[in-house]
């Protein structure tokens, strides 16, 4: 039986607070002395003021609400819900539960009694309830200053902010806290409460803990919702300041705000580097203490933030960024926190729904804070409100309930003998051909038809005909081609809805038009007329939004009910992208996902990682830095004297640029001479058709490219790990400085021959609907995030060549099956190769035998079978086929040995273990 609990403030001749449960008082308590009560002629209003005014002077109202607008609780034996306004049948009660191991509801009461006992034992306790009334309860007003609604904290908001304050008081300034709160958690209000509470926090000696709280918001223009919340929650006018990108002098504005009387300063990602620099300077020179609160946010690659970020991104992340991708606050923080020792007076609080492995290692709370991260001391989030709880409580939707994967089958043909005879790198050719197929007009036209017709039949009717959809494509060039094709299809069929396309920068595509394309091009978005795409898409005329590395994260449009994916999404990117659909909206209970590219098992695994609590499987080994240093030193391109010479100049504030150039030039000149000599030798060897000389020259080039890549890997790894571990080794730090200066001077990379695709023809193309399905998030084990394991572990391997004709034939064989070519490549070159390469037995055999002898090892097939069985859950279809077919098993062995470099990988692993 649900019991209704109601509280009221009794103001006749007393200032007692009385709570009633089923008509009986359950808690009483006097109001604190720092609260006053003013009751004038209007006895139907209650006013409280934290700062008592002189007698006869009316207090400034802290909280004001009409009589009858009381907070109501509905309580059962296991559930609690609350509402700030009764509206008859339209009343919406919000869950007010602890959460039960990541799920909704409440756990069993360990002390016995009701699961909901925490309500009257903790929340309604005198001190707690008075704090909620005085600090948490917020009356939002309309433009006429009339109360529009009252904000009351949900339990996880109350719990997180209270625990955070307690932890900061215990730990002191300089701590790091990770708040993993799902979408739908009310994060904006949580951040606003946190900012104000930390700004007002005093220690046991009544000293202010922080001089200023810095809040990092997410876009070029301060997020309006967060800004309004921060100003709504302030008790005294003028304590909040915002620093926008439009300010004339960011540095001057920041310095004034941070050194003045502003308790809270809000800045964008773009201004954050300047803010953090100012904060560090004030902390070091004036002893000021700051709290930095980072919203889970994303922004396009602009300014100082992105330039520093590029130094710590992986090659794949950098590639996405260069194609107009967006970066997150987590990445910015990781990049900006390189000055480790100076942050003793700065407390970091990071809010995110999907923490990366680096974020967990940097900001996670260790079970034993006195020790560094270790296998038995793995960092965890400080506080969690899970995706699962948000879904079960109805604040977001499960977007994997209607998930439809598609498989692509196609065949290619080619004309002209010159293509057959030409040798190309297999991986480069594979990538080139796949890109050619993706951009083929017929491929795009077929997918456009599937998207538009599915949208019309299933998505468009939702939400009384107002539902919208998003199409996610793999590149900006694809976005241009898709937009032209989808508009053409809609116009040809007289469908009455508009589309928009969003991407950064400009795209040159001579096949589509003579002039470069941008978002505001009339050929792409003719109806935009100067409006921001976010705002334009809110209108009823636009129903489909195409995106390429933009709006895949940090974009909230609750009318989105459909998503069409034609881009490879891995791990966290899959979760963040598909979660654009999960925003709750009245009447929204259905979403659709059509996926042309991704493996459903991988998508499900990515979501399960963040369904309850994100966990690390282990922590990054700090010795990776020493291993990589030894590898770089062993390449023989520099010596310790040359490293010291560069570092001495770099650390001398009076040194001239010419001195740095002189210190670096001998090393740069030596490496560039070797590179140019190798390029010339390769050209000569090819002209003479000397295979031995070609191999030697190519190996030299590969070694130099690998050396350059390893320096970049060292910088990324050291920048990250040095924030966690104090290496106490000047040699490690010196090489970081040395590599940072040398790396930009080495002007070479992995050059590949162009691939002539002019003779390739698409002869067959078939998209197959594999059927809608529900991907169960609660079944099976929860995957964990892996730490960094192998930075700079590459080795120089013989380039594997394949004739174009042979390669196309293999592709046709692969794509003729029910699984896509990308799925099969990931399965063989990724999953299977990785698992087999871990075999210590095979590593030893590869090290002691020729490739031909190794291929005949009876253990090879056994280890392959073990790898297939181990990957069965993630790749059921292919694993079943491999285990049931000796022909497929033999084919896998052939690919692993002759195309995937298994033998070479095992020998390399064996060599690493012997060091």
XYZ file of N, CA and C in Angstrom, residues 443-680:
714
model
N 26.081 2.797 -54.271
C 26.087 2.406 -52.851
C 25.342 3.440 -52.017
N 25.649 4.729 -52.237
C 24.989 5.791 -51.473
C 23.505 5.840 -51.814
N 23.160 5.700 -53.089
C 21.759 5.773 -53.502
C 20.928 4.666 -52.864
N 21.491 3.462 -52.770
C 20.762 2.358 -52.167
C 20.541 2.595 -50.676
N 21.546 3.098 -50.006
C 21.400 3.363 -48.574
C 20.453 4.527 -48.320
N 20.515 5.546 -49.167
C 19.590 6.672 -49.040
C 18.148 6.194 -49.144
N 17.875 5.310 -50.078
C 16.518 4.786 -50.232
C 16.074 4.047 -48.977
N 16.950 3.215 -48.424
C 16.616 2.489 -47.199
C 16.320 3.469 -46.068
N 17.169 4.482 -45.920
C 17.020 5.455 -44.835
C 15.707 6.217 -44.960
N 15.457 6.798 -46.107
C 14.271 7.649 -46.268
C 12.988 6.842 -46.122
N 12.925 5.675 -46.735
C 11.697 4.891 -46.660
C 11.462 4.339 -45.256
N 12.529 3.957 -44.573
C 12.365 3.513 -43.182
C 11.904 4.682 -42.319
N 12.491 5.846 -42.532
C 12.093 7.024 -41.761
C 10.616 7.332 -41.974
N 10.156 7.315 -43.204
C 8.757 7.635 -43.504
C 7.802 6.634 -42.868
N 8.175 5.349 -42.897
C 7.254 4.329 -42.415
C 7.243 4.185 -40.900
N 8.425 4.269 -40.281
C 8.520 3.929 -38.860
C 8.767 5.130 -37.940
N 9.599 6.065 -38.360
C 10.013 7.150 -37.461
C 9.120 8.368 -37.574
N 8.853 8.813 -38.789
C 8.116 10.060 -38.995
C 6.769 10.104 -38.276
N 6.014 9.005 -38.182
C 4.705 9.090 -37.502
C 4.796 9.276 -35.990
N 5.958 9.022 -35.386
C 6.077 9.106 -33.933
C 5.928 10.546 -33.448
N 5.575 10.696 -32.188
C 5.429 12.002 -31.538
C 4.482 12.902 -32.324
N 3.366 12.329 -32.729
C 2.345 13.076 -33.487
C 2.918 13.699 -34.756
N 3.795 12.947 -35.389
C 4.341 13.402 -36.658
C 5.477 14.403 -36.546
N 6.065 14.548 -35.345
C 7.142 15.518 -35.157
C 8.513 14.878 -34.962
N 8.599 13.558 -35.004
C 9.863 12.872 -34.725
C 10.911 13.190 -35.796
N 12.173 13.170 -35.366
C 13.298 13.479 -36.241
C 14.288 12.319 -36.246
N 15.250 12.384 -37.171
C 16.254 11.321 -37.266
C 17.615 11.923 -37.586
N 18.651 11.145 -37.289
C 20.029 11.529 -37.572
C 20.685 10.444 -38.414
N 21.467 10.856 -39.413
C 22.256 9.947 -40.228
C 23.724 10.225 -39.941
N 24.473 9.198 -39.541
C 25.882 9.356 -39.186
C 26.730 8.714 -40.282
N 27.554 9.525 -40.950
C 28.394 9.017 -42.033
C 29.867 9.124 -41.642
N 30.742 8.494 -42.463
C 32.120 8.286 -42.047
C 33.078 9.423 -42.288
N 32.746 10.380 -43.154
C 33.680 11.466 -43.450
C 32.909 12.669 -43.967
N 33.589 13.802 -44.033
C 32.943 15.007 -44.541
C 32.614 14.869 -46.026
N 33.488 14.191 -46.770
C 33.214 13.966 -48.188
C 31.958 13.118 -48.362
N 31.818 12.077 -47.541
C 30.607 11.269 -47.591
C 29.382 12.098 -47.223
N 29.531 13.031 -46.281
C 28.404 13.876 -45.888
C 27.910 14.708 -47.069
N 28.832 15.239 -47.858
C 28.449 16.030 -49.034
C 27.697 15.143 -50.031
N 28.265 13.975 -50.337
C 27.637 13.081 -51.307
C 26.249 12.617 -50.819
N 26.168 12.256 -49.548
C 24.903 11.805 -48.981
C 23.846 12.903 -49.037
N 24.217 14.116 -48.677
C 23.227 15.194 -48.635
C 22.666 15.481 -50.023
N 23.519 15.527 -51.013
C 23.056 15.758 -52.377
C 22.142 14.620 -52.829
N 22.511 13.391 -52.459
C 21.721 12.231 -52.877
C 20.382 12.173 -52.157
N 20.362 12.468 -50.869
C 19.108 12.343 -50.113
C 18.135 13.441 -50.494
N 18.637 14.653 -50.749
C 17.756 15.719 -51.208
C 17.178 15.407 -52.589
N 18.014 14.831 -53.448
C 17.550 14.438 -54.790
C 16.450 13.395 -54.692
N 16.617 12.411 -53.820
C 15.630 11.338 -53.664
C 14.320 11.875 -53.102
N 14.410 12.732 -52.098
C 13.202 13.295 -51.482
C 12.432 14.147 -52.485
N 13.166 14.936 -53.259
C 12.524 15.791 -54.262
C 11.880 14.957 -55.358
N 12.576 13.901 -55.819
C 12.046 13.072 -56.905
C 10.760 12.370 -56.500
N 10.608 12.087 -55.208
C 9.431 11.369 -54.728
C 8.390 12.295 -54.086
N 8.645 13.606 -54.154
C 7.699 14.597 -53.631
C 7.388 14.379 -52.152
N 8.411 14.019 -51.373
C 8.230 13.884 -49.933
C 8.389 15.271 -49.304
N 7.530 15.580 -48.384
C 7.495 16.956 -47.892
C 8.239 17.213 -46.610
N 9.514 16.876 -46.531
C 10.292 17.235 -45.345
C 11.713 17.592 -45.756
N 12.341 18.426 -44.952
C 13.670 18.924 -45.270
C 14.765 18.207 -44.508
N 15.997 18.360 -44.993
C 17.173 17.768 -44.354
C 18.242 18.836 -44.157
N 19.113 18.586 -43.215
C 20.277 19.433 -42.965
C 21.506 18.544 -42.884
N 22.669 19.121 -43.157
C 23.916 18.389 -43.012
C 24.876 19.238 -42.186
N 25.614 18.598 -41.290
C 26.522 19.313 -40.388
C 27.914 18.702 -40.452
N 28.911 19.548 -40.700
C 30.314 19.135 -40.639
C 31.164 20.384 -40.483
N 32.399 20.222 -40.074
C 33.296 21.357 -39.850
C 34.127 21.630 -41.096
N 34.530 22.899 -41.251
C 35.443 23.260 -42.339
C 34.786 23.191 -43.700
N 35.624 22.959 -44.716
C 35.117 22.880 -46.073
C 35.625 21.621 -46.764
N 34.877 21.189 -47.780
C 35.178 19.964 -48.508
C 35.313 20.280 -49.989
N 36.411 19.855 -50.576
C 36.599 19.991 -52.011
C 36.221 18.676 -52.684
N 35.218 18.713 -53.514
C 34.747 17.519 -54.216
C 34.371 17.913 -55.640
N 35.310 17.801 -56.557
C 35.097 18.217 -57.939
C 34.004 17.388 -58.617
N 33.785 16.158 -58.116
C 32.741 15.331 -58.708
C 31.346 15.850 -58.388
N 31.238 16.642 -57.317
C 29.930 17.153 -56.911
C 29.736 18.626 -57.235
N 30.815 19.365 -57.368
C 30.696 20.791 -57.666
C 32.055 21.445 -57.756
N 32.127 22.549 -58.488
C 33.411 23.218 -58.717
C 33.916 23.944 -57.478
N 32.993 24.472 -56.656
C 33.371 25.253 -55.486
C 33.413 24.380 -54.234
N 34.251 24.750 -53.262
C 34.278 23.994 -51.996
C 32.914 24.036 -51.302
N 32.608 22.977 -50.580
C 31.336 22.879 -49.864
C 31.548 23.166 -48.384
N 30.623 23.920 -47.790
C 30.589 24.140 -46.342
C 29.156 23.944 -45.863
N 28.979 24.034 -44.543
C 27.633 23.903 -43.986
C 26.660 24.923 -44.566
N 27.165 26.107 -44.877
C 26.278 27.184 -45.329
C 26.162 27.248 -46.844
N 26.731 26.262 -47.557
C 26.612 26.242 -49.009
C 25.141 26.096 -49.401
N 24.729 26.863 -50.398
C 23.339 26.802 -50.842
C 23.001 25.439 -51.437
N 24.024 24.752 -51.957
C 23.778 23.435 -52.540
C 23.456 22.401 -51.478
N 23.902 22.631 -50.228
C 23.709 21.649 -49.157
C 22.591 22.047 -48.205
N 22.648 23.259 -47.677
C 21.651 23.738 -46.711
C 21.043 25.046 -47.204
N 20.267 25.019 -48.280
C 19.778 26.262 -48.869
C 18.819 27.044 -47.975
N 18.138 26.367 -47.054
C 17.171 27.056 -46.218
C 17.708 27.525 -44.890
N 19.003 27.405 -44.696
C 19.587 27.755 -43.392
C 19.483 29.250 -43.118
N 19.817 30.068 -44.120
C 19.655 31.525 -44.044
C 20.272 32.131 -42.788
N 21.515 31.729 -42.528
C 22.264 32.330 -41.435
C 21.983 31.753 -40.064
N 21.032 30.845 -39.958
C 20.698 30.282 -38.649
C 21.713 29.221 -38.233
N 21.879 29.065 -36.936
C 22.694 27.982 -36.407
C 21.969 26.663 -36.674
N 22.744 25.628 -37.032
C 22.122 24.348 -37.396
C 21.330 23.768 -36.230
N 21.844 23.894 -35.012
C 21.100 23.388 -33.852
C 19.713 24.026 -33.774
N 19.674 25.357 -33.958
C 18.410 26.064 -33.863
C 17.500 25.733 -35.039
N 18.076 25.674 -36.238
C 17.273 25.388 -37.427
C 16.633 24.003 -37.337
N 17.374 23.047 -36.776
C 16.874 21.668 -36.724
C 15.718 21.525 -35.736
N 15.547 22.501 -34.869
C 14.412 22.465 -33.950
C 13.095 22.707 -34.674
N 13.171 23.368 -35.838
C 11.966 23.701 -36.577
C 11.303 22.483 -37.192
N 10.020 22.627 -37.495
C 9.249 21.503 -38.024
C 9.612 21.168 -39.462
N 10.242 22.111 -40.187
C 10.521 21.846 -41.602
C 11.657 20.858 -41.807
N 12.541 20.707 -40.802
C 13.693 19.803 -40.940
C 13.471 18.558 -40.095
N 13.569 17.386 -40.740
C 13.286 16.132 -40.048
C 14.499 15.214 -39.962
N 15.453 15.364 -40.895
C 16.632 14.496 -40.907
C 17.886 15.359 -40.895
N 18.833 15.004 -40.009
C 20.117 15.695 -39.905
C 21.233 14.710 -40.202
N 22.059 15.009 -41.233
C 23.238 14.210 -41.537
C 24.442 14.823 -40.841
N 25.273 13.989 -40.229
C 26.431 14.507 -39.500
C 27.678 13.703 -39.852
N 28.815 14.391 -39.830
C 30.117 13.751 -40.027
C 31.068 14.323 -38.995
N 31.348 13.543 -37.942
C 32.245 13.971 -36.871
C 31.775 15.261 -36.204
N 30.492 15.482 -36.195
C 29.938 16.653 -35.530
C 28.551 16.292 -35.014
N 28.229 16.793 -33.824
C 26.936 16.530 -33.200
C 26.734 15.064 -32.846
N 27.796 14.240 -32.952
C 27.675 12.854 -32.501
C 27.738 12.784 -30.985
N 28.224 13.862 -30.370
C 28.302 13.934 -28.917
C 27.841 15.319 -28.490
N 27.290 15.409 -27.278
C 26.925 16.710 -26.720
C 25.785 17.398 -27.438
N 24.979 16.670 -28.214
C 23.877 17.264 -28.965
C 22.575 16.735 -28.407
N 21.753 17.615 -27.843
C 20.497 17.204 -27.226
C 19.318 17.676 -28.065
N 18.642 16.726 -28.682
C 17.414 17.014 -29.421
C 16.424 15.898 -29.063
N 15.529 16.166 -28.104
C 14.651 15.094 -27.603
C 13.710 14.521 -28.652
N 13.500 15.215 -29.774
C 12.616 14.698 -30.817
C 13.287 13.639 -31.686
N 14.590 13.407 -31.486
C 15.283 12.367 -32.247
C 14.745 10.994 -31.837
N 14.231 10.263 -32.824
C 13.710 8.918 -32.566
C 14.333 7.872 -33.482
N 15.110 8.292 -34.472
C 15.736 7.352 -35.390
C 17.174 7.730 -35.680
N 18.033 6.704 -35.840
C 19.426 6.942 -36.210
C 19.846 5.911 -37.243
N 20.544 6.403 -38.276
C 21.035 5.558 -39.363
C 22.550 5.702 -39.405
N 23.251 4.599 -39.182
C 24.701 4.641 -38.976
C 25.429 4.030 -40.166
N 26.264 4.820 -40.813
C 27.124 4.322 -41.889
C 28.572 4.717 -41.592
N 28.940 4.511 -40.343
C 30.284 4.852 -39.883
C 30.715 3.833 -38.845
N 31.972 3.470 -38.907
C 32.528 2.555 -37.907
C 32.570 3.267 -36.557
N 31.869 2.712 -35.570
C 31.840 3.257 -34.221
C 32.427 2.223 -33.267
N 33.428 2.620 -32.511
C 34.088 1.678 -31.605
C 33.993 2.187 -30.177
N 33.699 1.277 -29.260
C 33.757 1.588 -27.836
C 32.907 2.777 -27.434
N 33.545 3.710 -26.769
C 32.837 4.863 -26.197
C 32.140 5.688 -27.267
N 32.695 5.717 -28.484
C 32.077 6.499 -29.554
C 30.710 5.932 -29.929
N 30.571 4.617 -29.883
C 29.275 3.994 -30.159
C 28.252 4.419 -29.114
N 28.656 4.414 -27.850
C 27.740 4.782 -26.768
C 27.340 6.243 -26.882
N 28.316 7.117 -27.070
C 28.015 8.542 -27.128
C 27.169 8.898 -28.346
N 27.444 8.256 -29.486
C 26.706 8.578 -30.703
C 25.263 8.081 -30.629
N 25.063 6.804 -30.331
C 23.708 6.255 -30.285
C 22.883 6.874 -29.147
N 23.567 7.386 -28.131
C 22.853 7.983 -27.008
C 22.229 9.326 -27.348
N 22.459 9.828 -28.562
C 21.731 11.025 -28.983
C 20.228 10.752 -29.013
N 19.856 9.464 -29.093
C 18.446 9.089 -29.179
C 17.763 8.961 -27.824
N 18.536 8.930 -26.734
C 17.957 8.454 -25.474
C 17.217 9.515 -24.669
N 17.160 10.753 -25.150
C 16.531 11.812 -24.361
C 15.023 11.579 -24.251
N 14.520 11.664 -23.026
C 13.099 11.457 -22.781
C 12.292 12.657 -23.288
N 11.059 12.376 -23.680
C 10.152 13.416 -24.184
C 8.732 12.880 -24.024
N 7.777 13.743 -23.703
C 6.406 13.249 -23.520
C 5.910 12.449 -24.729
N 5.490 11.225 -24.479
C 4.989 10.368 -25.538
C 6.067 9.583 -26.277
N 7.318 9.800 -25.945
C 8.419 9.110 -26.634
C 8.731 7.809 -25.898
N 8.451 6.702 -26.539
C 8.754 5.408 -25.940
C 9.400 4.443 -26.926
N 9.708 4.916 -28.136
C 10.271 4.052 -29.164
C 11.392 4.761 -29.908
N 12.479 4.063 -30.125
C 13.556 4.569 -30.978
C 13.971 3.469 -31.948
N 14.596 3.870 -33.051
C 15.060 2.925 -34.062
C 16.511 3.216 -34.420
N 17.299 2.152 -34.567
C 18.669 2.265 -35.063
C 18.837 1.312 -36.232
N 19.273 1.831 -37.385
C 19.670 1.010 -38.528
C 21.165 1.182 -38.713
N 21.904 0.100 -38.716
C 23.367 0.158 -38.750
C 23.877 -0.592 -39.971
N 24.551 0.126 -40.865
C 25.082 -0.477 -42.091
C 26.492 -1.039 -41.918
N 27.147 -0.770 -40.807
C 28.584 -1.031 -40.695
C 28.971 -1.896 -39.511
N 28.431 -1.630 -38.337
C 29.008 -2.153 -37.100
C 28.493 -3.534 -36.719
N 29.332 -4.230 -35.947
C 29.011 -5.545 -35.406
C 28.131 -5.343 -34.169
N 26.945 -5.964 -34.153
C 26.028 -5.782 -33.028
C 26.654 -6.221 -31.713
N 27.479 -7.259 -31.750
C 28.117 -7.741 -30.513
C 29.054 -6.677 -29.947
N 29.776 -5.974 -30.813
C 30.690 -4.932 -30.344
C 29.929 -3.735 -29.801
N 28.825 -3.369 -30.451
C 28.003 -2.256 -29.971
C 27.424 -2.591 -28.598
N 26.910 -3.802 -28.457
C 26.344 -4.222 -27.173
C 27.407 -4.216 -26.079
N 28.603 -4.712 -26.388
C 29.690 -4.730 -25.398
C 30.047 -3.314 -24.961
N 30.047 -2.364 -25.906
C 30.373 -0.972 -25.568
C 29.342 -0.401 -24.595
N 28.059 -0.658 -24.841
C 27.018 -0.141 -23.954
C 27.062 -0.815 -22.587
N 27.337 -2.100 -22.570
C 27.376 -2.816 -21.296
C 28.506 -2.301 -20.403
N 29.572 -1.805 -21.021
C 30.686 -1.249 -20.241
C 30.218 -0.095 -19.366
N 29.253 0.688 -19.867
C 28.793 1.874 -19.139
C 27.379 1.723 -18.592
N 26.826 0.503 -18.641
C 25.447 0.301 -18.219
C 25.285 0.504 -16.725
N 26.233 0.043 -15.943
C 26.172 0.234 -14.488
C 27.323 1.146 -14.044
N 28.476 0.565 -13.803
C 29.636 1.369 -13.394
C 30.819 1.035 -14.286
N 31.442 2.063 -14.851
C 32.636 1.833 -15.662
C 33.778 1.396 -14.754
N 34.451 0.301 -15.132
C 35.539 -0.232 -14.327
C 36.766 -0.486 -15.190
N 37.929 -0.309 -14.600
C 39.184 -0.644 -15.257
C 39.533 -2.102 -14.981
N 40.015 -2.798 -15.999
C 40.461 -4.172 -15.780
C 41.805 -4.195 -15.059
N 42.583 -3.145 -15.214
C 43.892 -3.012 -14.563
C 44.323 -1.560 -14.724
N 45.501 -1.249 -14.252
C 46.044 0.105 -14.428
C 47.252 0.050 -15.351
N 47.546 1.184 -15.956
C 48.662 1.251 -16.897
C 49.986 1.028 -16.172
N 50.820 0.172 -16.727
C 52.119 -0.153 -16.138
C 53.060 1.038 -16.291
N 53.535 1.628 -15.184
C 54.427 2.784 -15.285
C 55.763 2.458 -15.953
N 56.117 1.170 -16.013
C 57.382 0.786 -16.646
C 57.350 0.878 -18.167
N 56.156 1.088 -18.743
C 56.078 1.246 -20.193
C 56.951 2.398 -20.676
N 57.045 3.442 -19.855
C 57.884 4.584 -20.235
C 59.349 4.173 -20.325
N 59.816 3.384 -19.361
C 61.212 2.941 -19.377
C 61.473 2.015 -20.570
N 60.504 1.137 -20.866
C 60.673 0.244 -22.007
C 60.784 1.021 -23.311
N 59.954 2.024 -23.460
C 59.963 2.806 -24.689
C 61.216 3.673 -24.778
N 61.679 4.170 -23.629
C 62.929 4.934 -23.618
C 64.080 4.055 -24.097
N 64.139 2.812 -23.595
C 65.222 1.909 -23.993
C 65.163 1.621 -25.488
N 63.961 1.469 -26.010
C 63.815 1.193 -27.441
C 64.299 2.373 -28.283
N 63.935 3.583 -27.880
C 64.339 4.776 -28.628
C 65.846 5.011 -28.520
N 66.390 4.836 -27.314
C 67.837 4.996 -27.147
C 68.591 3.984 -27.999
N 68.030 2.757 -28.092
C 68.705 1.696 -28.833
C 68.710 1.899 -30.332
N 67.870 2.838 -30.834
C 67.856 3.087 -32.280
C 69.137 3.758 -32.756
N 69.852 4.397 -31.840
C 71.160 4.956 -32.165
C 71.157 6.266 -32.922
N 70.071 7.020 -32.847
C 69.994 8.278 -33.596
C 70.456 9.486 -32.784
N 70.744 9.298 -31.510
C 71.192 10.398 -30.659
C 71.930 9.792 -29.477
N 72.608 10.645 -28.702
C 73.245 10.169 -27.466
C 72.846 11.085 -26.318
N 73.246 10.714 -25.119
C 72.846 11.452 -23.919
C 73.356 12.882 -23.929
N 74.543 13.083 -24.468
C 75.113 14.430 -24.530
C 74.210 15.343 -25.353
N 73.707 14.830 -26.468
C 72.850 15.641 -27.339
C 71.511 15.928 -26.672
N 70.993 14.968 -25.909
C 69.756 15.206 -25.170
C 69.972 16.310 -24.142
N 71.041 16.215 -23.364
C 71.322 17.200 -22.326
C 71.526 18.589 -22.916
N 72.140 18.646 -24.081
C 72.415 19.946 -24.712
C 71.100 20.659 -25.064
N 70.133 19.909 -25.595
C 68.850 20.507 -25.941
C 68.096 20.930 -24.687
N 68.103 20.077 -23.665
C 67.368 20.373 -22.435
C 67.946 21.598 -21.736
N 69.269 21.723 -21.738
C 69.919 22.873 -21.092
C 69.454 24.175 -21.709
N 69.387 24.208 -23.044
C 68.923 25.419 -23.729
C 67.446 25.665 -23.444
N 66.636 24.588 -23.502
C 65.186 24.715 -23.318
C 64.838 25.266 -21.940
N 65.612 24.893 -20.912
C 65.308 25.313 -19.543
C 65.948 26.630 -19.155
N 66.735 27.180 -20.038
C 67.385 28.473 -19.778
C 66.478 29.602 -20.247
N 65.895 30.376 -19.327
C 64.951 31.424 -19.739
C 65.599 32.520 -20.576
N 66.917 32.622 -20.532
C 67.605 33.667 -21.300
C 68.143 33.152 -22.636
N 67.916 31.880 -22.936
C 68.446 31.305 -24.170
C 67.724 31.875 -25.385
N 68.436 31.913 -26.502
C 67.876 32.413 -27.754
C 67.411 31.247 -28.614
N 66.530 31.557 -29.552
C 66.028 30.523 -30.453
C 67.161 29.917 -31.265
N 68.141 30.735 -31.595
C 69.271 30.242 -32.393
C 70.061 29.178 -31.643
N 70.113 29.287 -30.306
C 70.813 28.284 -29.512
C 70.077 26.945 -29.532
N 68.748 26.993 -29.511
C 67.963 25.772 -29.584
C 68.128 25.104 -30.948
N 68.112 25.908 -31.985
C 68.313 25.380 -33.336
C 69.671 24.700 -33.438
N 70.696 25.349 -32.899
C 72.053 24.797 -32.965
C 72.167 23.480 -32.192
N 71.417 23.371 -31.084
C 71.457 22.144 -30.278
C 70.743 20.984 -30.972
N 69.686 21.286 -31.701
C 68.898 20.244 -32.350
C 69.427 19.843 -33.722
N 70.090 20.768 -34.393
C 70.429 20.571 -35.802
C 71.275 19.328 -36.088
N 72.275 18.998 -35.278
C 73.071 17.806 -35.586
C 72.236 16.529 -35.634
N 71.302 16.369 -34.682
C 70.462 15.174 -34.664
C 69.492 15.189 -35.840
N 68.855 16.338 -36.055
C 67.922 16.446 -37.171
C 68.608 16.163 -38.497
N 69.771 16.761 -38.696
C 70.497 16.597 -39.960
C 70.897 15.140 -40.182
N 71.338 14.476 -39.120
C 71.770 13.079 -39.229
C 70.593 12.176 -39.644
N 69.435 12.373 -39.017
C 68.277 11.525 -39.319
C 67.740 11.821 -40.716
N 67.662 13.105 -41.073
C 67.118 13.464 -42.391
C 68.036 12.983 -43.514
N 69.342 12.991 -43.291
C 70.274 12.471 -44.303
C 70.028 10.979 -44.523
N 69.844 10.243 -43.430
C 69.588 8.805 -43.556
C 68.280 8.554 -44.304
N 67.294 9.380 -43.994
C 66.002 9.197 -44.649
C 66.103 9.468 -46.159
N 66.725 10.570 -46.520
C 66.849 10.921 -47.936
C 67.692 9.882 -48.685
N 68.723 9.376 -48.014
C 69.561 8.353 -48.640
C 68.760 7.075 -48.875
N 67.897 6.728 -47.924
C 67.067 5.529 -48.071
C 66.056 5.697 -49.197
N 65.489 6.899 -49.317
C 64.544 7.167 -50.403
C 65.227 7.015 -51.757
N 66.446 7.582 -51.877
C 67.198 7.480 -53.134
C 67.578 6.032 -53.433
